[in-house]
PDB file of C-alpha atoms and ligand atoms in Angstrom:
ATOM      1  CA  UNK T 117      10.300  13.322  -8.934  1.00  0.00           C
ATOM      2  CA  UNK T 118       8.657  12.305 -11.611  1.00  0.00           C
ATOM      3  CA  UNK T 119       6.968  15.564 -13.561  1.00  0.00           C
ATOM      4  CA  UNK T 120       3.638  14.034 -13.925  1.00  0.00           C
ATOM      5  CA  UNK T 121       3.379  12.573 -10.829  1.00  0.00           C
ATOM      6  CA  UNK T 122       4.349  15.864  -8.869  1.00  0.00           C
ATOM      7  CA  UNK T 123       1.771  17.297 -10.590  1.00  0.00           C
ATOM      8  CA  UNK T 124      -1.211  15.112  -9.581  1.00  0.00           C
ATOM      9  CA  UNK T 125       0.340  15.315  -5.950  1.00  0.00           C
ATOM     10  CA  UNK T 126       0.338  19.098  -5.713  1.00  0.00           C
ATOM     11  CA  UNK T 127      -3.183  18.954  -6.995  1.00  0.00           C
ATOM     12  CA  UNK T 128      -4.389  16.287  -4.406  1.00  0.00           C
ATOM     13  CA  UNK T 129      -2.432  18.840  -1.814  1.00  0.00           C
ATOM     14  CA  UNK T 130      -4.659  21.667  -2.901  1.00  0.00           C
ATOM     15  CA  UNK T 131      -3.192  23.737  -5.516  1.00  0.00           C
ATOM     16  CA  UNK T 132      -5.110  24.766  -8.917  1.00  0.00           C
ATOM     17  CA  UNK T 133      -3.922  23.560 -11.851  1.00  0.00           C
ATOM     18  CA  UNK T 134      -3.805  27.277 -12.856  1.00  0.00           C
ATOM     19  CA  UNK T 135      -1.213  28.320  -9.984  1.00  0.00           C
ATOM     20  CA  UNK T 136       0.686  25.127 -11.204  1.00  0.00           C
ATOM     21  CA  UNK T 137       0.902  26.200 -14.561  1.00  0.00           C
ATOM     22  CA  UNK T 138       2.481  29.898 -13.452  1.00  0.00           C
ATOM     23  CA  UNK T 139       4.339  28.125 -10.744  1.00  0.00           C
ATOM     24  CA  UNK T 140       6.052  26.165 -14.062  1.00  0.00           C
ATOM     25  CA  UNK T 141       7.224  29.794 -15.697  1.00  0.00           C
ATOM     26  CA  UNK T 142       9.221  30.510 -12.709  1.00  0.00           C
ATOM     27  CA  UNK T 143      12.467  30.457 -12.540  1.00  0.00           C
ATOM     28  CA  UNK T 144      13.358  27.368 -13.121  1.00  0.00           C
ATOM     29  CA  UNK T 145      17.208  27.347 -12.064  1.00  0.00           C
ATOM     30  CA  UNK T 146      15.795  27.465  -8.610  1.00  0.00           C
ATOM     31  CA  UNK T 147      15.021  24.471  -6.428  1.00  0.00           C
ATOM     32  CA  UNK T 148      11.497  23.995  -6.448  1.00  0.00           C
ATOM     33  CA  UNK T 149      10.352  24.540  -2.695  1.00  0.00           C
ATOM     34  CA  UNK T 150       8.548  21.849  -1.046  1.00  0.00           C
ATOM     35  CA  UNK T 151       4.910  22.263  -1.125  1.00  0.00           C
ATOM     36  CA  UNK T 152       3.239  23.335   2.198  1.00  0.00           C
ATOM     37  CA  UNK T 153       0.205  21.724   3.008  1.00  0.00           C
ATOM     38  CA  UNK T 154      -3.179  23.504   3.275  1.00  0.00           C
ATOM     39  CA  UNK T 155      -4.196  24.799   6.259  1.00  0.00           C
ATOM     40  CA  UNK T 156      -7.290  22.773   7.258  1.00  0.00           C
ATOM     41  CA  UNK T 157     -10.526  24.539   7.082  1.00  0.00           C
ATOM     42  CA  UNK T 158     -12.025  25.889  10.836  1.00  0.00           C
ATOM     43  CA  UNK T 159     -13.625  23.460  12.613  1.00  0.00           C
ATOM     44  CA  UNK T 160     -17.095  23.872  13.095  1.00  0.00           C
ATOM     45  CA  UNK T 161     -20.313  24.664  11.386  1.00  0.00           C
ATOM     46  CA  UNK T 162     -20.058  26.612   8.096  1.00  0.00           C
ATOM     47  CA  UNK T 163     -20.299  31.186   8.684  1.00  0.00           C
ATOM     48  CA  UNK T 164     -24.116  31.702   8.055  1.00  0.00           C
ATOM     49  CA  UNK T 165     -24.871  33.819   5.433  1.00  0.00           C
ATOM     50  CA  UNK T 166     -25.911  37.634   6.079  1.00  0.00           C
ATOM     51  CA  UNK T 167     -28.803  37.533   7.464  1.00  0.00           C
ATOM     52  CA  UNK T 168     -32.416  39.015   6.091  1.00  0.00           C
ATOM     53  CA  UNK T 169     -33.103  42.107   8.156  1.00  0.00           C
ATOM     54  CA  UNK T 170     -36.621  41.004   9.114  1.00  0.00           C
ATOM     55  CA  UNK T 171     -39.202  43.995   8.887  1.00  0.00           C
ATOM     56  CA  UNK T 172     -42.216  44.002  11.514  1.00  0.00           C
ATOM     57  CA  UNK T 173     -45.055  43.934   8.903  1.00  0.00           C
ATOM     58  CA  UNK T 174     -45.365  43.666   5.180  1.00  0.00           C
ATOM     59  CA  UNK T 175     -44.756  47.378   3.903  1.00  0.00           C
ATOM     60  CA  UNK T 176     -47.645  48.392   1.378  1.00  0.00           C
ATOM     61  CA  UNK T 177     -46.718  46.936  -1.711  1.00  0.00           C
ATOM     62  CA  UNK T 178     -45.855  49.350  -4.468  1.00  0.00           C
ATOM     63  CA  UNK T 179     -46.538  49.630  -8.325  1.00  0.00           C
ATOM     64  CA  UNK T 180     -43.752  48.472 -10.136  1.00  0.00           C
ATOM     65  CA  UNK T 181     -43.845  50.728 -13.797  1.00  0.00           C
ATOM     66  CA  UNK T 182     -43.199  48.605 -17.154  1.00  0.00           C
ATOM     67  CA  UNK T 183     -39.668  48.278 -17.972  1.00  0.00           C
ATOM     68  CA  UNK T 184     -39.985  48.797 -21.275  1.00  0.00           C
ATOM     69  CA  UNK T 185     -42.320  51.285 -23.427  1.00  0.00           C
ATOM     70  CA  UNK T 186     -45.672  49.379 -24.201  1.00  0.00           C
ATOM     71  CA  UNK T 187     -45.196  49.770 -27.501  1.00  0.00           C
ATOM     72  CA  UNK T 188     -41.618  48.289 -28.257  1.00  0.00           C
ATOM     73  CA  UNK T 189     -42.785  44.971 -27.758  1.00  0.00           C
ATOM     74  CA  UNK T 190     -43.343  42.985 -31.453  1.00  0.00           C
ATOM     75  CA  UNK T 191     -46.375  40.815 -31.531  1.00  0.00           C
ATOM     76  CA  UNK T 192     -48.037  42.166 -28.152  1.00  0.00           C
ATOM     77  CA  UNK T 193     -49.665  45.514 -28.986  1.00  0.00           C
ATOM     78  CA  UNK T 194     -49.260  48.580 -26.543  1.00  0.00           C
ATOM     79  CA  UNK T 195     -52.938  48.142 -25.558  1.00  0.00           C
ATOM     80  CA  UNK T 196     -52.553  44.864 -24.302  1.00  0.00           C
ATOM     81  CA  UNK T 197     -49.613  45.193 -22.362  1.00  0.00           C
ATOM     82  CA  UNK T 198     -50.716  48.994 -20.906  1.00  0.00           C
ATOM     83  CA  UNK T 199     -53.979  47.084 -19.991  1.00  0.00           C
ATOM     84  CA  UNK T 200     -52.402  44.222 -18.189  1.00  0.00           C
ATOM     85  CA  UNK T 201     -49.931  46.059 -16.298  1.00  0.00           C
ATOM     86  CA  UNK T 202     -52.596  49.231 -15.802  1.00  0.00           C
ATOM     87  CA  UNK T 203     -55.380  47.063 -14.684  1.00  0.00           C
ATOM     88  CA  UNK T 204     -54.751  42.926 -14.223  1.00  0.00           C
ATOM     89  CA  UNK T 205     -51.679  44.121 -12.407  1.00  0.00           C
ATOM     90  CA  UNK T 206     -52.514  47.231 -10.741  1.00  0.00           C
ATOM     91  CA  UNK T 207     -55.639  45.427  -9.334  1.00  0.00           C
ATOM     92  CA  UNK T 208     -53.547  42.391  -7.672  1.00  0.00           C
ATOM     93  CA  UNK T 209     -51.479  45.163  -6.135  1.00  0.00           C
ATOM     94  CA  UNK T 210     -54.441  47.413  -4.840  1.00  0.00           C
ATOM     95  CA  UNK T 211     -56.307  44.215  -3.505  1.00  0.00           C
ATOM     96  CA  UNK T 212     -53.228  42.727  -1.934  1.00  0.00           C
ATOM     97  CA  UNK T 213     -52.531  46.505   0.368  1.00  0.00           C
ATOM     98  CA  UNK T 214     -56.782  45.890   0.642  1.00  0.00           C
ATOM     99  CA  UNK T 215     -56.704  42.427   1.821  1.00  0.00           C
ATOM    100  CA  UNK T 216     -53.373  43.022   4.229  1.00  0.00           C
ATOM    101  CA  UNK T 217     -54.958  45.742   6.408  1.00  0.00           C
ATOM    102  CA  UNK T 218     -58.907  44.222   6.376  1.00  0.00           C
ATOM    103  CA  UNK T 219     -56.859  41.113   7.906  1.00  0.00           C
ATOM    104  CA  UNK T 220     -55.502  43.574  10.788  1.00  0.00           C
ATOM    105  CA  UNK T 221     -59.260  43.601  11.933  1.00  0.00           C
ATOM    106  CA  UNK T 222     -60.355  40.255  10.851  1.00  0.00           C
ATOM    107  CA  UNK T 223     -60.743  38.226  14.193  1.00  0.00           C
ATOM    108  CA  UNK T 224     -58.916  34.685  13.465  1.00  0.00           C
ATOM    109  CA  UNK T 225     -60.946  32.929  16.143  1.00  0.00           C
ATOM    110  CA  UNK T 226     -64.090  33.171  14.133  1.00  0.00           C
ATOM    111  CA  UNK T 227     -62.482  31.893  11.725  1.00  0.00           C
ATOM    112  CA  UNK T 228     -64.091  28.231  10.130  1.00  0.00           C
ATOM    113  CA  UNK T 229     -64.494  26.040   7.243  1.00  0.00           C
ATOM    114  CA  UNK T 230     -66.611  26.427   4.281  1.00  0.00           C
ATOM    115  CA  UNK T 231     -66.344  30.308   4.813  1.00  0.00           C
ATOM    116  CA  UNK T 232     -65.480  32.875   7.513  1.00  0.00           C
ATOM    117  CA  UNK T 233     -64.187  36.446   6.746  1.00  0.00           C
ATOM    118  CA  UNK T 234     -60.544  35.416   8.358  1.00  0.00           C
ATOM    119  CA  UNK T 235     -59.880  32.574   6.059  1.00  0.00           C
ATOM    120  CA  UNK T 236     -60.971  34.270   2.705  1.00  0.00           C
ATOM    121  CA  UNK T 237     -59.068  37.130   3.384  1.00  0.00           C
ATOM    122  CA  UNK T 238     -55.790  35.075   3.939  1.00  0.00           C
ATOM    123  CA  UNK T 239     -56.716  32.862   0.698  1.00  0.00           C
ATOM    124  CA  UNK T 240     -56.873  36.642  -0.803  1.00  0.00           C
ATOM    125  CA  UNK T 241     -54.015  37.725   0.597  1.00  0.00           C
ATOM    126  CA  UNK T 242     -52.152  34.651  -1.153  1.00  0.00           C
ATOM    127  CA  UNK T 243     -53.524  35.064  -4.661  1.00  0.00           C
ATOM    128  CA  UNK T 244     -53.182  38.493  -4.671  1.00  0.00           C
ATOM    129  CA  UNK T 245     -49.193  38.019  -3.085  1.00  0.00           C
ATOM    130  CA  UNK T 246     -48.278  35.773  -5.974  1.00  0.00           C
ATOM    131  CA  UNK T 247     -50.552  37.514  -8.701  1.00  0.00           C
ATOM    132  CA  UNK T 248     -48.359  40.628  -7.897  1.00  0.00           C
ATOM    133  CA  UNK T 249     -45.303  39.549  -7.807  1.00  0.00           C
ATOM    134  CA  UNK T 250     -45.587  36.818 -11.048  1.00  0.00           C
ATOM    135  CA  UNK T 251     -46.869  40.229 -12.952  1.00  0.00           C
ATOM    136  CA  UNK T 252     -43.495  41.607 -11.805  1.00  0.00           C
ATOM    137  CA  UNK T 253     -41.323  38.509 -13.174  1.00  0.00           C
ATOM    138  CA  UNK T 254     -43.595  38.161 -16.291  1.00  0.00           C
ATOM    139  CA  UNK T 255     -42.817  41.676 -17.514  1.00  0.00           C
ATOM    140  CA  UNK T 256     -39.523  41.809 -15.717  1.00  0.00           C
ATOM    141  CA  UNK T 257     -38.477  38.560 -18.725  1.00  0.00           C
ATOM    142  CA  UNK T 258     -40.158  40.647 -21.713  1.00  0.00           C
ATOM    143  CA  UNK T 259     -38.301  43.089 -23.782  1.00  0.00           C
ATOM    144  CA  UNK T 260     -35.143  41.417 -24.774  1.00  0.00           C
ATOM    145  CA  UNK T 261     -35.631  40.134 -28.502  1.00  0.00           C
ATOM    146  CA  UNK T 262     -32.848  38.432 -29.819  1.00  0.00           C
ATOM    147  CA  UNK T 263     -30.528  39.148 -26.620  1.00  0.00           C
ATOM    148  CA  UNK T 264     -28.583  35.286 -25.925  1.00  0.00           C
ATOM    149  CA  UNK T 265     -29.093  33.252 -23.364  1.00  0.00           C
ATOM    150  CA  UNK T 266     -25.793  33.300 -20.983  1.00  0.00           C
ATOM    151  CA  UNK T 267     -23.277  30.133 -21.466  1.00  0.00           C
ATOM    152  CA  UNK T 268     -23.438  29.410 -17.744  1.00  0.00           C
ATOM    153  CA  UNK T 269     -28.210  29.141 -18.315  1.00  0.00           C
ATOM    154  CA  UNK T 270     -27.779  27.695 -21.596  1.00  0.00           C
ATOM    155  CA  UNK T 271     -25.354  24.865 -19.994  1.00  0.00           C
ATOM    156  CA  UNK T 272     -27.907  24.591 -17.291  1.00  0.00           C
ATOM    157  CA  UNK T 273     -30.812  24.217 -19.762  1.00  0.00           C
ATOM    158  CA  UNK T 274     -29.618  21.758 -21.585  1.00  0.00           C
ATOM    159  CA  UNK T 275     -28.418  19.357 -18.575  1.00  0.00           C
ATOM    160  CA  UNK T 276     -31.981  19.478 -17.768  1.00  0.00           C
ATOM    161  CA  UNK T 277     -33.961  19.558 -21.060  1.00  0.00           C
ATOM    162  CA  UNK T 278     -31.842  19.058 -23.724  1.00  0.00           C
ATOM    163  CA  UNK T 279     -31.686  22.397 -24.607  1.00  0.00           C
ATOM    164  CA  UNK T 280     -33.115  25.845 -24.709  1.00  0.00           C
ATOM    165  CA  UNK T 281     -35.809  24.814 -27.301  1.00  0.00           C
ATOM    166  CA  UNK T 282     -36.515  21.677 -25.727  1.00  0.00           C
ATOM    167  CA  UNK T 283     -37.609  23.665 -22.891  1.00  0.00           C
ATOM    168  CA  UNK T 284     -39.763  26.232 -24.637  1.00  0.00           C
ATOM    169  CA  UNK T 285     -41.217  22.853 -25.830  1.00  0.00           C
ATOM    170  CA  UNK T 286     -42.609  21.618 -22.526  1.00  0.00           C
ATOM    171  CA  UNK T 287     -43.844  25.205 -21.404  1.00  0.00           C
ATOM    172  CA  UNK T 288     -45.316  25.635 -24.121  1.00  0.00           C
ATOM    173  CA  UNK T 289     -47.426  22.116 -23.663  1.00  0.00           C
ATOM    174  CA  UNK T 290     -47.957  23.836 -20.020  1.00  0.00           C
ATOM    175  CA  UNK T 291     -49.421  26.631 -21.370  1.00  0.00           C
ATOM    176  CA  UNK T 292     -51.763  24.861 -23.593  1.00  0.00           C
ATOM    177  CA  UNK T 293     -52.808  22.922 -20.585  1.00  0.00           C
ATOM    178  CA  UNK T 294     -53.548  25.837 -18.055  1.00  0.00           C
ATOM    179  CA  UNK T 295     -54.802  29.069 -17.652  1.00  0.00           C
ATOM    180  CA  UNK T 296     -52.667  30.150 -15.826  1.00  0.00           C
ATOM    181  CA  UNK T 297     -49.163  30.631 -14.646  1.00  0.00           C
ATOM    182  CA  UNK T 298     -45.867  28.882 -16.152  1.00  0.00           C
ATOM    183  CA  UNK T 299     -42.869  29.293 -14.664  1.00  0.00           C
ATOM    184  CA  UNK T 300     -39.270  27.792 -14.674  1.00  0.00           C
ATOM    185  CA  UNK T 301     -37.794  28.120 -11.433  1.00  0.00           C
ATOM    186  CA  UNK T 302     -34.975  26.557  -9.703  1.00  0.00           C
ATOM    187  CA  UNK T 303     -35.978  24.344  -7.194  1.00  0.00           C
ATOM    188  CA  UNK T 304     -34.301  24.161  -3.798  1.00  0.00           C
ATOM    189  CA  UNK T 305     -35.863  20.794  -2.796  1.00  0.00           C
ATOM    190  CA  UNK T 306     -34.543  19.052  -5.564  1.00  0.00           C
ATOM    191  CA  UNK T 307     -31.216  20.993  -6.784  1.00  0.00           C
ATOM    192  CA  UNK T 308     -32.795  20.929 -10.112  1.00  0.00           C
ATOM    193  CA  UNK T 309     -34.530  23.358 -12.726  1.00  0.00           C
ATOM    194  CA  UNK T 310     -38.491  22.609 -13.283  1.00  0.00           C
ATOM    195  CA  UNK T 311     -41.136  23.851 -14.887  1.00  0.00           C
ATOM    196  CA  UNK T 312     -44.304  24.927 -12.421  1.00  0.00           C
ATOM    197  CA  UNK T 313     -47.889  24.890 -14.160  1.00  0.00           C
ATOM    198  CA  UNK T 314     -50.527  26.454 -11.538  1.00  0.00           C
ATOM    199  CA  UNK T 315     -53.952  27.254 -11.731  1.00  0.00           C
ATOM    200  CA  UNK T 316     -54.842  30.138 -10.660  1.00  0.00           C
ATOM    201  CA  UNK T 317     -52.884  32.464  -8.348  1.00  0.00           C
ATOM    202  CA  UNK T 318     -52.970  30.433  -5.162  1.00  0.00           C
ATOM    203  CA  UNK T 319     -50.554  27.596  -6.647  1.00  0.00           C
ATOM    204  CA  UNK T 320     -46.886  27.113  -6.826  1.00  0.00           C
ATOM    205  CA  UNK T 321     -43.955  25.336  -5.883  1.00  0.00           C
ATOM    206  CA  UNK T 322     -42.186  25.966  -1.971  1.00  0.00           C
ATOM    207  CA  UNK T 323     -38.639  26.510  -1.678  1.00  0.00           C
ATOM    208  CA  UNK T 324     -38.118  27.564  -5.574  1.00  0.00           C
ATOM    209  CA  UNK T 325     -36.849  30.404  -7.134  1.00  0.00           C
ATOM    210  CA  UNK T 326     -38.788  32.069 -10.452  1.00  0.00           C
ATOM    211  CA  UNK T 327     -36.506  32.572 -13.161  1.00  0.00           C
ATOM    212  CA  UNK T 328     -38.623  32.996 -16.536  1.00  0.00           C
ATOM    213  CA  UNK T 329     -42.738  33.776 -15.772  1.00  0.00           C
ATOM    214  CA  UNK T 330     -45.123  32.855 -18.094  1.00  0.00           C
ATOM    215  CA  UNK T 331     -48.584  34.415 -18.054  1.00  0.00           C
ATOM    216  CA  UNK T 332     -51.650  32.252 -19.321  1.00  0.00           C
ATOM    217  CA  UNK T 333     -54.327  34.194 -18.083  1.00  0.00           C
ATOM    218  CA  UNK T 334     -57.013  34.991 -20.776  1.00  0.00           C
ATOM    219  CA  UNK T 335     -56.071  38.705 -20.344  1.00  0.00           C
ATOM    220  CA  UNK T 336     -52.608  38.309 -20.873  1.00  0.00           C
ATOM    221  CA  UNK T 337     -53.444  37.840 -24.805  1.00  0.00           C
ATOM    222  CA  UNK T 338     -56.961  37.801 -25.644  1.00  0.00           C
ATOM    223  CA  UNK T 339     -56.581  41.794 -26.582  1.00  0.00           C
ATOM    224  CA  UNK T 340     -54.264  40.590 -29.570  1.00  0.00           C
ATOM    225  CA  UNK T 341     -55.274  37.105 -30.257  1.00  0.00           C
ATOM    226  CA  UNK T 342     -58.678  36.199 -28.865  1.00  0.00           C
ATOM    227  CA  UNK T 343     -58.650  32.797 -27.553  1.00  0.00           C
ATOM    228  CA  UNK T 344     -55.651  31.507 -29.505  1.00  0.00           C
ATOM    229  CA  UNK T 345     -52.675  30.815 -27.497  1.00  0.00           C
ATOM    230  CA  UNK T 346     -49.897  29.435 -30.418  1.00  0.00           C
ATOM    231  CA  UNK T 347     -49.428  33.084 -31.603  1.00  0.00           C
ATOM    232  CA  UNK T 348     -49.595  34.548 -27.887  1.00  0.00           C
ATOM    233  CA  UNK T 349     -46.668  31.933 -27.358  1.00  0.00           C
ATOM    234  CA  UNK T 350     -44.567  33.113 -30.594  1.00  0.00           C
ATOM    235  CA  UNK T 351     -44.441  36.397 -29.307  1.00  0.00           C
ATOM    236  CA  UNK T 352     -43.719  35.760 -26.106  1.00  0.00           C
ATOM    237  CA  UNK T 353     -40.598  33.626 -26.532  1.00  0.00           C
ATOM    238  CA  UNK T 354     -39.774  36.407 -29.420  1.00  0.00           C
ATOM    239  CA  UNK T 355     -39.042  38.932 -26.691  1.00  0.00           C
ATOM    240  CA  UNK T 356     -37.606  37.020 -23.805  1.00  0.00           C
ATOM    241  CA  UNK T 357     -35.097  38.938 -22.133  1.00  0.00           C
ATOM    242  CA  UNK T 358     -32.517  36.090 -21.494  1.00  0.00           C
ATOM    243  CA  UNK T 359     -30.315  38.221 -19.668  1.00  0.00           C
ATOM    244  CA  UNK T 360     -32.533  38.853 -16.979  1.00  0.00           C
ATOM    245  CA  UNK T 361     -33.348  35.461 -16.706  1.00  0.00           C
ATOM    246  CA  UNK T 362     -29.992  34.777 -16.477  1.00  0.00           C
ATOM    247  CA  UNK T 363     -29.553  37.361 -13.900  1.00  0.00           C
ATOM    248  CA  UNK T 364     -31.992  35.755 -11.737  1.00  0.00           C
ATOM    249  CA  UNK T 365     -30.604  32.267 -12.209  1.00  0.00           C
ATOM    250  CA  UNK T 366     -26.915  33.584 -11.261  1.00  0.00           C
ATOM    251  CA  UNK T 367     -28.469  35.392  -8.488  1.00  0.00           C
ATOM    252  CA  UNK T 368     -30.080  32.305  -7.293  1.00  0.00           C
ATOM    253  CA  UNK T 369     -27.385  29.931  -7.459  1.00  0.00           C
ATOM    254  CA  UNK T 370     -24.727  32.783  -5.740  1.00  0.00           C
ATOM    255  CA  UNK T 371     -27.603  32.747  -2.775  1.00  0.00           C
ATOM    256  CA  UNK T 372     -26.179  29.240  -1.840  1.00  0.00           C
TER     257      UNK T 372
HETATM  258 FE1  LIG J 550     -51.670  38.730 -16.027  1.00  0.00          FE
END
């Protein structure tokens, strides 16, 4: 048989070009023995993945501390960030346990348009979800100054963008145009890594995975900078913490 074309047969049969090349350091005085074909995967829909272990009711939602010391952080001053996390994110977290249990007494069939108690506590209970938990990312992604992006993100960004600056680029023209939340996530709908520019708290994109937060709310840098968002910006892509992000994003993708 001809070597090369062996080769691209045992491949087609199902055997990595790796276990090929050990297979060639065997002995080679021996006859090589015919190649057995794969067995053919089970019939049948694909195993589902472990399943979520559903809980009843939302469990009150819990303070998450800073993961870093308030003060380690170059360009955002310890009073800032002990202010946001102390009181911007406490609050979101206090009205969010508020909001869940005045909804176990709100009566839904009063509810109605223009206002009823029922349907501003569940637009509450939304903004105050995503407020929470987009505090959590946001400082979860700060602390890592100078730490690389991983090879298998930084291939990833630059299918999509270009490149890792090209992204900062276009987040930073979201955050110019919003006040409020910026967020690359990895969207489900499309197979594809976008940015997400909301308004408020309420926004956001379905079916999409956060991977590096972005706050624009005035109180996210007005302690430091007053209105002026280009410094704000400098510091925060200063002290990304890439490997989280990447943690995220391999978490994500290894969720299927
Ligand atoms: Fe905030």
């Amino acid at each position: 048989m001809n070597d090369d074309l062996g080769r691209r047969r045992l491949l087609n049969l199902g055997f990595s070009a790796a276990a090929l090349a050990l297979a060639s350091c065997a002995a080679p005085a021996e006859a090589e023995p015919a190649p057995k074909t794969p067995a053919a995967p089970p019939r049948g829909p694909t195993p589902p993945a472990p399943k979520l272990a559903l809980a009843a009711a939302p469990a009150e939602k819990q303070l998450v501390a800073l993961p870093f010391a308030p003060g380690s952080i170059p360009g955002l001053s310890e009073k800032l960030l002990t202010n946001h996390h102390d009181k911007n994110y406490a609050t979101a977290v206090k009205k969010l346990n508020e909001v869940r249990a005045a909804l176990a007494a709100s009566d839904p069939d009063k509810a109605a348009g223009y206002w009823s108690e029922f349907g501003t506590l569940k637009a509450s209970e939304a903004a105050a979800r995503n407020s929470a938990l987009l505090h959590e990312f946001y400082f979860g992604n700060l602390g890592g100054a100078g730490a690389p992006i991983s090879p298998a993100l930084g291939a990833a960004l630059g299918a999509r963008f270009g490149s890792p600056a090209a992204l900062e680029k276009q987040m930073r023209g979201c955050a110019q145009a919003t006040n409020g939340w910026v967020v690359l996530a990895l969207d489900r709908a499309s197979s594809t890594l976008e940015i997400v520019q909301t308004e408020g708290h309420a926004g956001g994109a379905w079916n999409a995975e956060s991977l590096l937060v972005l706050d624009m709310f005035e109180h996210a840098y007005a302690i430091d900078y007053g209105p002026a968002k280009g410094p704000y910006l400098d510091a925060f892509f200063k002290n990304v913490h890439w490997a989280e992000v990447g943690r995220r994003f391999d978490a994500a993708l290894a969720r299927g």
